[in-house]
mmCIF file of C-alpha atoms in Angstrom:
data_model
loop_
_atom_site.group_PDB
_atom_site.id
_atom_site.type_symbol
_atom_site.label_atom_id
_atom_site.label_comp_id
_atom_site.label_asym_id
_atom_site.label_seq_id
_atom_site.Cartn_x
_atom_site.Cartn_y
_atom_site.Cartn_z
ATOM 1 C CA UNK A 26 0.000 0.000 0.000
ATOM 2 C CA UNK A 27 1.558 3.294 -1.086
ATOM 3 C CA UNK A 28 0.440 6.004 1.324
ATOM 4 C CA UNK A 29 2.988 8.738 0.714
ATOM 5 C CA UNK A 30 4.758 10.021 -2.372
ATOM 6 C CA UNK A 31 7.548 11.516 -0.246
ATOM 7 C CA UNK A 32 10.173 8.790 -0.581
ATOM 8 C CA UNK A 33 12.578 10.498 1.833
ATOM 9 C CA UNK A 34 9.927 10.667 4.568
ATOM 10 C CA UNK A 35 8.838 7.120 5.266
ATOM 11 C CA UNK A 36 7.349 5.729 8.451
ATOM 12 C CA UNK A 37 6.913 2.806 10.823
ATOM 13 C CA UNK A 38 4.717 1.529 13.716
ATOM 14 C CA UNK A 39 1.444 1.813 11.773
ATOM 15 C CA UNK A 40 -2.080 1.583 13.133
ATOM 16 C CA UNK A 41 -5.120 0.752 10.999
ATOM 17 C CA UNK A 42 -8.889 1.066 11.439
ATOM 18 C CA UNK A 43 -11.788 0.377 9.035
ATOM 19 C CA UNK A 44 -15.239 1.760 9.866
ATOM 20 C CA UNK A 45 -18.751 0.569 8.982
ATOM 21 C CA UNK A 46 -18.750 2.801 5.888
ATOM 22 C CA UNK A 47 -15.609 1.039 4.603
ATOM 23 C CA UNK A 48 -13.481 4.107 5.232
ATOM 24 C CA UNK A 49 -9.855 3.172 5.964
ATOM 25 C CA UNK A 50 -7.815 5.164 8.494
ATOM 26 C CA UNK A 51 -4.040 4.785 8.836
ATOM 27 C CA UNK A 52 -1.490 6.440 11.082
ATOM 28 C CA UNK A 53 2.277 5.834 11.291
ATOM 29 C CA UNK A 54 5.350 7.162 13.079
ATOM 30 C CA UNK A 55 7.349 9.389 10.709
ATOM 31 C CA UNK A 56 10.983 8.560 10.080
ATOM 32 C CA UNK A 57 13.021 10.146 12.874
ATOM 33 C CA UNK A 58 14.900 12.586 10.654
ATOM 34 C CA UNK A 59 11.589 14.198 9.625
ATOM 35 C CA UNK A 60 9.896 14.400 13.024
ATOM 36 C CA UNK A 61 9.703 18.177 13.456
ATOM 37 C CA UNK A 62 8.557 19.065 9.948
ATOM 38 C CA UNK A 63 8.070 16.532 7.174
ATOM 39 C CA UNK A 64 7.419 17.286 3.531
ATOM 40 C CA UNK A 65 3.831 16.210 2.893
ATOM 41 C CA UNK A 66 2.455 16.407 -0.631
ATOM 42 C CA UNK A 67 -1.073 15.754 0.653
ATOM 43 C CA UNK A 68 -1.061 18.626 3.154
ATOM 44 C CA UNK A 69 -2.419 22.023 2.103
ATOM 45 C CA UNK A 70 0.732 23.695 3.401
ATOM 46 C CA UNK A 71 3.046 20.982 2.033
ATOM 47 C CA UNK A 72 4.464 20.373 5.529
ATOM 48 C CA UNK A 73 3.412 18.059 8.355
ATOM 49 C CA UNK A 74 4.357 18.066 12.035
ATOM 50 C CA UNK A 75 1.797 15.463 13.213
ATOM 51 C CA UNK A 76 2.411 11.771 12.753
ATOM 52 C CA UNK A 77 1.277 10.481 9.374
ATOM 53 C CA UNK A 78 -2.507 10.253 9.151
ATOM 54 C CA UNK A 79 -4.410 9.225 6.032
ATOM 55 C CA UNK A 80 -7.893 8.140 5.070
ATOM 56 C CA UNK A 81 -9.235 6.262 2.050
ATOM 57 C CA UNK A 82 -12.696 5.360 0.811
ATOM 58 C CA UNK A 83 -11.474 2.491 -1.377
ATOM 59 C CA UNK A 84 -8.265 1.251 0.286
ATOM 60 C CA UNK A 85 -6.251 2.295 -2.767
ATOM 61 C CA UNK A 86 -6.128 6.086 -2.858
ATOM 62 C CA UNK A 87 -5.289 7.890 0.382
ATOM 63 C CA UNK A 88 -5.757 11.524 1.350
ATOM 64 C CA UNK A 89 -4.971 13.691 4.340
ATOM 65 C CA UNK A 90 -8.146 14.161 6.424
ATOM 66 C CA UNK A 91 -9.659 17.605 6.077
ATOM 67 C CA UNK A 92 -9.088 20.160 8.840
ATOM 68 C CA UNK A 93 -11.321 22.684 10.545
ATOM 69 C CA UNK A 94 -9.912 25.338 8.231
ATOM 70 C CA UNK A 95 -8.382 25.181 4.732
ATOM 71 C CA UNK A 96 -4.912 25.337 6.339
ATOM 72 C CA UNK A 97 -5.504 21.986 8.097
ATOM 73 C CA UNK A 98 -4.236 23.452 11.354
ATOM 74 C CA UNK A 99 -4.026 20.070 13.108
ATOM 75 C CA UNK A 100 -1.015 19.206 10.916
ATOM 76 C CA UNK A 101 1.024 21.761 12.900
ATOM 77 C CA UNK A 102 0.532 19.888 16.196
ATOM 78 C CA UNK A 103 3.840 18.088 16.737
ATOM 79 C CA UNK A 104 3.533 14.337 17.105
ATOM 80 C CA UNK A 105 5.976 11.469 17.458
ATOM 81 C CA UNK A 106 3.704 8.403 17.304
ATOM 82 C CA UNK A 107 -0.052 7.997 17.306
ATOM 83 C CA UNK A 108 -2.990 5.622 17.507
ATOM 84 C CA UNK A 109 -6.552 5.455 16.166
ATOM 85 C CA UNK A 110 -9.873 4.169 17.516
ATOM 86 C CA UNK A 111 -13.526 4.033 16.455
ATOM 87 C CA UNK A 112 -16.633 4.168 18.591
ATOM 88 C CA UNK A 113 -19.992 2.800 17.416
ATOM 89 C CA UNK A 114 -21.549 6.087 16.295
ATOM 90 C CA UNK A 115 -19.143 7.075 13.539
ATOM 91 C CA UNK A 116 -16.542 8.928 15.603
ATOM 92 C CA UNK A 117 -12.842 8.464 14.836
ATOM 93 C CA UNK A 118 -10.327 9.293 17.583
ATOM 94 C CA UNK A 119 -6.643 10.077 17.105
ATOM 95 C CA UNK A 120 -3.987 10.641 19.791
ATOM 96 C CA UNK A 121 -0.439 11.633 18.920
ATOM 97 C CA UNK A 122 2.294 11.903 21.546
ATOM 98 C CA UNK A 123 4.628 14.857 21.856
ATOM 99 C CA UNK A 124 6.374 12.904 24.669
ATOM 100 C CA UNK A 125 5.170 15.200 27.482
ATOM 101 C CA UNK A 126 1.486 14.909 26.503
ATOM 102 C CA UNK A 127 -0.675 14.090 23.466
ATOM 103 C CA UNK A 128 -2.609 16.009 20.897
ATOM 104 C CA UNK A 129 -6.192 14.787 20.549
ATOM 105 C CA UNK A 130 -8.422 14.900 17.473
ATOM 106 C CA UNK A 131 -11.936 13.653 16.776
ATOM 107 C CA UNK A 132 -13.466 13.110 13.358
ATOM 108 C CA UNK A 133 -17.017 12.121 12.421
ATOM 109 C CA UNK A 134 -17.761 9.805 9.505
ATOM 110 C CA UNK A 135 -21.259 9.949 8.030
ATOM 111 C CA UNK A 136 -20.688 7.837 4.920
ATOM 112 C CA UNK A 137 -18.083 6.461 2.563
ATOM 113 C CA UNK A 138 -15.575 9.228 1.935
ATOM 114 C CA UNK A 139 -17.534 11.629 4.134
ATOM 115 C CA UNK A 140 -15.367 12.722 7.058
ATOM 116 C CA UNK A 141 -15.356 15.899 9.158
ATOM 117 C CA UNK A 142 -12.850 17.023 11.779
ATOM 118 C CA UNK A 143 -14.957 17.999 14.814
ATOM 119 C CA UNK A 144 -12.237 19.041 17.260
ATOM 120 C CA UNK A 145 -8.480 19.079 17.765
ATOM 121 C CA UNK A 146 -6.232 20.321 20.579
ATOM 122 C CA UNK A 147 -2.492 20.145 21.234
ATOM 123 C CA UNK A 148 -2.747 18.536 24.713
ATOM 124 C CA UNK A 149 -5.050 16.009 26.423
ATOM 125 C CA UNK A 150 -4.199 16.975 29.099
ATOM 126 C CA UNK A 151 -3.012 13.772 30.797
ATOM 127 C CA UNK A 152 -1.373 13.838 34.225
ATOM 128 C CA UNK A 153 1.794 11.789 33.819
ATOM 129 C CA UNK A 154 5.015 13.617 32.996
ATOM 130 C CA UNK A 155 5.852 11.299 30.082
ATOM 131 C CA UNK A 156 3.425 9.976 27.449
ATOM 132 C CA UNK A 157 5.354 7.387 25.457
ATOM 133 C CA UNK A 158 3.672 5.075 22.928
ATOM 134 C CA UNK A 159 0.031 6.096 23.302
ATOM 135 C CA UNK A 160 -2.887 3.748 22.752
ATOM 136 C CA UNK A 161 -6.570 4.565 22.441
ATOM 137 C CA UNK A 162 -9.767 2.536 22.235
ATOM 138 C CA UNK A 163 -13.456 3.490 22.212
ATOM 139 C CA UNK A 164 -16.952 2.092 21.941
ATOM 140 C CA UNK A 165 -20.612 2.991 22.384
ATOM 141 C CA UNK A 166 -21.404 6.661 21.869
ATOM 142 C CA UNK A 167 -18.301 8.528 22.952
ATOM 143 C CA UNK A 168 -16.757 6.266 25.628
ATOM 144 C CA UNK A 169 -13.019 6.714 25.051
ATOM 145 C CA UNK A 170 -10.072 5.119 26.878
ATOM 146 C CA UNK A 171 -6.586 6.552 26.478
ATOM 147 C CA UNK A 172 -3.683 4.430 27.801
ATOM 148 C CA UNK A 173 -0.448 6.312 28.483
ATOM 149 C CA UNK A 174 3.026 4.926 29.193
ATOM 150 C CA UNK A 175 5.034 6.751 31.881
ATOM 151 C CA UNK A 176 8.012 4.492 31.097
ATOM 152 C CA UNK A 177 8.413 3.132 34.628
ATOM 153 C CA UNK A 178 6.369 2.043 37.642
ATOM 154 C CA UNK A 179 7.709 4.535 40.170
ATOM 155 C CA UNK A 180 7.548 8.140 39.002
ATOM 156 C CA UNK A 181 3.793 8.728 38.534
ATOM 157 C CA UNK A 182 2.078 8.026 41.878
ATOM 158 C CA UNK A 183 -1.007 10.207 41.283
ATOM 159 C CA UNK A 184 -2.922 7.526 39.363
ATOM 160 C CA UNK A 185 -2.208 4.683 41.815
ATOM 161 C CA UNK A 186 -5.575 4.941 43.506
ATOM 162 C CA UNK A 187 -8.279 2.427 44.367
ATOM 163 C CA UNK A 188 -8.881 -0.411 46.798
ATOM 164 C CA UNK A 189 -8.502 -3.451 44.537
ATOM 165 C CA UNK A 190 -5.562 -5.415 43.159
ATOM 166 C CA UNK A 191 -5.757 -3.631 39.793
ATOM 167 C CA UNK A 192 -4.548 -0.268 41.035
ATOM 168 C CA UNK A 193 -0.913 0.962 40.735
ATOM 169 C CA UNK A 194 1.977 1.416 40.816
ATOM 170 C CA UNK A 195 2.530 0.474 37.182
ATOM 171 C CA UNK A 196 3.915 1.654 33.860
ATOM 172 C CA UNK A 197 0.550 2.356 32.180
ATOM 173 C CA UNK A 198 -2.258 4.672 33.311
ATOM 174 C CA UNK A 199 -5.726 4.683 31.741
ATOM 175 C CA UNK A 200 -7.742 7.884 31.330
ATOM 176 C CA UNK A 201 -11.477 7.775 30.585
ATOM 177 C CA UNK A 202 -13.755 10.148 28.713
ATOM 178 C CA UNK A 203 -17.525 9.871 28.490
ATOM 179 C CA UNK A 204 -18.125 12.846 26.188
ATOM 180 C CA UNK A 205 -16.347 11.861 22.948
ATOM 181 C CA UNK A 206 -12.939 12.939 24.280
ATOM 182 C CA UNK A 207 -13.903 16.545 24.997
ATOM 183 C CA UNK A 208 -12.619 15.991 28.546
ATOM 184 C CA UNK A 209 -10.717 13.155 30.243
ATOM 185 C CA UNK A 210 -10.120 12.314 33.887
ATOM 186 C CA UNK A 211 -6.781 14.166 34.128
ATOM 187 C CA UNK A 212 -5.193 11.897 36.799
ATOM 188 C CA UNK A 213 -6.271 8.519 35.429
ATOM 189 C CA UNK A 214 -5.995 5.058 36.983
ATOM 190 C CA UNK A 215 -2.590 3.368 37.054
ATOM 191 C CA UNK A 216 -2.774 -0.394 36.504
ATOM 192 C CA UNK A 217 -0.759 -2.280 39.112
ATOM 193 C CA UNK A 218 2.420 -4.006 37.872
ATOM 194 C CA UNK A 219 1.605 -3.083 34.265
ATOM 195 C CA UNK A 220 4.488 -3.137 31.796
ATOM 196 C CA UNK A 221 3.892 -2.827 28.050
ATOM 197 C CA UNK A 222 0.132 -2.714 27.419
ATOM 198 C CA UNK A 223 -2.555 -2.482 24.778
ATOM 199 C CA UNK A 224 -6.281 -1.742 25.294
ATOM 200 C CA UNK A 225 -9.404 -3.116 23.620
ATOM 201 C CA UNK A 226 -13.158 -2.499 23.740
ATOM 202 C CA UNK A 227 -16.237 -4.687 23.382
ATOM 203 C CA UNK A 228 -18.326 -3.278 20.519
ATOM 204 C CA UNK A 229 -21.445 -5.359 21.100
ATOM 205 C CA UNK A 230 -24.528 -3.148 21.548
ATOM 206 C CA UNK A 231 -24.891 -1.946 25.112
ATOM 207 C CA UNK A 232 -21.586 -3.403 26.283
ATOM 208 C CA UNK A 233 -19.621 -1.606 29.002
ATOM 209 C CA UNK A 234 -16.642 -3.976 28.798
ATOM 210 C CA UNK A 235 -13.137 -2.568 28.381
ATOM 211 C CA UNK A 236 -9.859 -4.479 28.596
ATOM 212 C CA UNK A 237 -6.134 -3.784 28.847
ATOM 213 C CA UNK A 238 -3.626 -6.593 28.230
ATOM 214 C CA UNK A 239 -0.150 -6.043 29.666
ATOM 215 C CA UNK A 240 3.211 -7.612 30.279
ATOM 216 C CA UNK A 241 4.664 -6.810 33.708
ATOM 217 C CA UNK A 242 8.320 -6.167 32.801
ATOM 218 C CA UNK A 243 9.231 -9.242 34.823
ATOM 219 C CA UNK A 244 8.075 -7.447 37.967
ATOM 220 C CA UNK A 245 10.824 -4.806 37.621
ATOM 221 C CA UNK A 246 10.051 -1.153 38.345
ATOM 222 C CA UNK A 247 12.072 0.089 35.322
ATOM 223 C CA UNK A 248 14.069 2.511 37.484
ATOM 224 C CA UNK A 249 16.372 0.449 39.714
ATOM 225 C CA UNK A 250 15.527 -2.818 37.917
ATOM 226 C CA UNK A 251 14.650 -3.774 34.355
ATOM 227 C CA UNK A 252 12.945 -6.766 32.785
ATOM 228 C CA UNK A 253 15.400 -9.661 32.559
ATOM 229 C CA UNK A 254 17.694 -8.467 35.342
ATOM 230 C CA UNK A 255 18.567 -11.167 37.911
ATOM 231 C CA UNK A 256 15.449 -11.797 39.945
ATOM 232 C CA UNK A 257 13.200 -10.183 37.338
ATOM 233 C CA UNK A 258 13.105 -12.884 34.643
ATOM 234 C CA UNK A 259 9.652 -14.295 35.435
ATOM 235 C CA UNK A 260 7.168 -12.372 33.370
ATOM 236 C CA UNK A 261 3.421 -12.291 33.927
ATOM 237 C CA UNK A 262 0.734 -11.401 31.392
ATOM 238 C CA UNK A 263 -2.037 -9.439 33.082
ATOM 239 C CA UNK A 264 -5.526 -8.838 31.701
ATOM 240 C CA UNK A 265 -7.238 -5.905 33.378
ATOM 241 C CA UNK A 266 -10.994 -5.846 32.801
ATOM 242 C CA UNK A 267 -13.734 -3.321 33.477
ATOM 243 C CA UNK A 268 -17.451 -3.979 33.135
ATOM 244 C CA UNK A 269 -18.593 -0.438 33.914
ATOM 245 C CA UNK A 270 -16.804 1.538 31.174
ATOM 246 C CA UNK A 271 -13.576 1.994 33.083
ATOM 247 C CA UNK A 272 -14.917 3.148 36.427
ATOM 248 C CA UNK A 273 -13.550 0.061 38.227
ATOM 249 C CA UNK A 274 -10.995 -2.568 37.210
ATOM 250 C CA UNK A 275 -9.960 -6.091 38.178
ATOM 251 C CA UNK A 276 -6.838 -8.071 37.136
ATOM 252 C CA UNK A 277 -6.375 -11.681 36.123
ATOM 253 C CA UNK A 278 -3.251 -13.578 35.099
ATOM 254 C CA UNK A 279 -3.545 -14.879 31.544
ATOM 255 C CA UNK A 280 -0.080 -16.353 31.034
ATOM 256 C CA UNK A 281 3.629 -16.066 31.678
ATOM 257 C CA UNK A 282 6.790 -15.442 29.669
ATOM 258 C CA UNK A 283 10.566 -15.319 30.040
ATOM 259 C CA UNK A 284 11.439 -11.643 30.539
ATOM 260 C CA UNK A 285 15.142 -12.420 30.110
ATOM 261 C CA UNK A 286 14.700 -13.198 26.420
ATOM 262 C CA UNK A 287 15.004 -10.151 24.208
ATOM 263 C CA UNK A 288 11.697 -9.277 22.577
ATOM 264 C CA UNK A 289 9.508 -11.142 25.057
ATOM 265 C CA UNK A 290 8.645 -7.984 26.990
ATOM 266 C CA UNK A 291 7.256 -6.086 24.011
ATOM 267 C CA UNK A 292 3.640 -5.139 23.405
ATOM 268 C CA UNK A 293 0.971 -7.831 23.601
ATOM 269 C CA UNK A 294 -2.046 -7.670 21.290
ATOM 270 C CA UNK A 295 -5.693 -8.463 21.926
ATOM 271 C CA UNK A 296 -8.922 -8.812 19.977
ATOM 272 C CA UNK A 297 -12.332 -8.599 21.643
ATOM 273 C CA UNK A 298 -14.903 -10.915 19.955
ATOM 274 C CA UNK A 299 -18.029 -9.248 18.565
ATOM 275 C CA UNK A 300 -20.240 -12.345 18.556
#
């Protein structure tokens, strides 16, 4: 799939979504040497600061999503890597990290090739000091979960709240919105012992089920210890589940892995069945 004609400005770490109108949405991390300002033949200004973001109505020809103004002002919001999600009422959500926070954009699809940018802002805001490798999922009418990576389990204590076993300290904190991303809980809920994570949502009508699947970095805190260090080789896969749209969470162990082997502590992936 050829998404950009700028051969010197490639990309990696893509994310893909296809909606009920058969619109295709793709984002990707720009090559590092073009992070601040990339040449972008599909942008009105010819320059892009956001991560790559394209849409297609046929899966063959891709365009830059339209902006709120002819200048496509969201392209100027610096981004390092992003993620996409769909809810069940035609909304498309895009987060793009600038390392200290994330820009947030929401589009609305009303048909094949019919897409409107409803809102965009340069920060979430999200409470943690570092927002590395963002993930986002959504379902229903505007229930949105953003999952942010602080990079360790020790330096963001504000989200480690709650009485159950699911609550911090951990690497990943989840932030919930119930108004299509217009506002998020700014402190979030840190998932206890979470390492690398990825969220998912149940899209069955009326469902309030949300999930986050995580490694645990071998139990290391990623400050004094790292996954695979002596004593931190035994990795656990945690599934955190919520059945009230992210208001409360519970953990369960779904497997184990050898954290001493390179590559074993990277992101897990999950798929929530729809039938």
